[in-house]
Structures are given as C-alpha cells and as structure tokens.
Coordinates of C-alpha atoms in Angstrom, one line a residue:
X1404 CA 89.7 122.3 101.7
X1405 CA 90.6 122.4 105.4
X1406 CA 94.0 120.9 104.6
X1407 CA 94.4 123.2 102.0
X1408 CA 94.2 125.6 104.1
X1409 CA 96.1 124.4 106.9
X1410 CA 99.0 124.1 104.1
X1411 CA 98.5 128.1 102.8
X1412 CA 98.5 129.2 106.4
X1413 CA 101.8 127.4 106.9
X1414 CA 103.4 129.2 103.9
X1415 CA 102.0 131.9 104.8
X1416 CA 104.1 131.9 108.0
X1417 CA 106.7 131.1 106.1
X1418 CA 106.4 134.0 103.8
X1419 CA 105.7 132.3 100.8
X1420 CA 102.0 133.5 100.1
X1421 CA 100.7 137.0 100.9
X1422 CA 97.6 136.0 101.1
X1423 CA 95.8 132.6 101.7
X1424 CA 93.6 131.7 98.3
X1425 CA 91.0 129.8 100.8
X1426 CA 89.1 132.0 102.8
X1427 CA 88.1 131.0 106.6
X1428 CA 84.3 130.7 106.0
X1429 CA 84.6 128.7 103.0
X1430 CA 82.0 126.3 102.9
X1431 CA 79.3 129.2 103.3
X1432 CA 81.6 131.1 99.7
X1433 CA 81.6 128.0 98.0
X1434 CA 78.1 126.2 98.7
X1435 CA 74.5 127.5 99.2
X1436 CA 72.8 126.4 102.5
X1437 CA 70.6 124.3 100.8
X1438 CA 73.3 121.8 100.1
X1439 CA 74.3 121.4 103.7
X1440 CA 70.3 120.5 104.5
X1441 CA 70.3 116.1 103.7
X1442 CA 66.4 116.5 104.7
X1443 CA 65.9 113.8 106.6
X1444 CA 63.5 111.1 105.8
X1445 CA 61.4 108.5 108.0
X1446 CA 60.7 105.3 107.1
X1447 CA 58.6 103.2 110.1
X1448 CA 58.5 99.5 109.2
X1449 CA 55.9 97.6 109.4
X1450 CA 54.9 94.6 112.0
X1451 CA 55.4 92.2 108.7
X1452 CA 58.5 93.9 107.8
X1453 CA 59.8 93.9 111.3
X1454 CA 59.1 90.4 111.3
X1455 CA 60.9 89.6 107.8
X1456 CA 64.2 91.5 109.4
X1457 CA 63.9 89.7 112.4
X1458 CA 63.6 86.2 110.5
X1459 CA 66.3 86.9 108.2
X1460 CA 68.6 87.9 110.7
X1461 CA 68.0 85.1 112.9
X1462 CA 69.1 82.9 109.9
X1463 CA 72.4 84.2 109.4
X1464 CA 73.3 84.5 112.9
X1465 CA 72.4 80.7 113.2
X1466 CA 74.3 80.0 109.9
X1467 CA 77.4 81.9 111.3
X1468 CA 80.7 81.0 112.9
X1469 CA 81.1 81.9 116.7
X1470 CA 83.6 83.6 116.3
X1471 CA 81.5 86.0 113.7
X1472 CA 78.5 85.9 116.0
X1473 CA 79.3 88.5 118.6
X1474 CA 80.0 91.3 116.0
X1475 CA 76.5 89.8 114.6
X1476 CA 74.8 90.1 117.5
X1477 CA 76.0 93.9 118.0

C-alpha cells in the first residue's frame, strides 16, 4: 500500500490523478485496531525441556562442519 501510494503521489505531481485513491492514514481506514494487536504469548521452558534443547543442540553442533559452526554457535 505504501508503494501504491508513493506511485499515486508521483502522478499526482505529474498531473495525472486529481486525487490520490490511497488515503495517508490507511492502515487505520482499511483495518480495525484489533488486527494490529499479535497478543503476545509466553511460553517459560521447563528445566527438562531446557535440558532436551541444550542436548540436541550440542549434538548438531558436534555433528557439524567448522566452517558451519560459528553461525551455529551464534
């Protein structure tokens, strides 16, 4: 939509369009407020969990090339 726009402003300058057809505020016309909310959602893992995550990523970074470990690591 922002491109859109961009692109109807330019003809606008160029006196091809009167008016733009995408209004400045136009998230706030097209979608309700709701739909910008994600509701954000926590999930704490537990000490096994932790502990399967740690094990399985210990096991690929020891299966893994050094060249692919550093970006692993990270």
């Amino acid at each position: 939509m922002a491109h859109f726009r961009a692109f109807f402003t330019f003809l606008l300058d160029k006196a091809v369009l009167n008016i733009n057809p995408i209004p400045r505020s136009y998230l706030k016309l097209f979608f309700r407020q709701s739909d910008f909310s994600t509701g954000r959602k926590w999930h704490l893992f537990s000490k096994d969990e932790v502990a399967a995550l740690r094990k399985e990523l210990l096991k690929e970074y020891k299966s893994s090339t050094v060249a692919n470990s550093v970006s692993k690591l990270a």
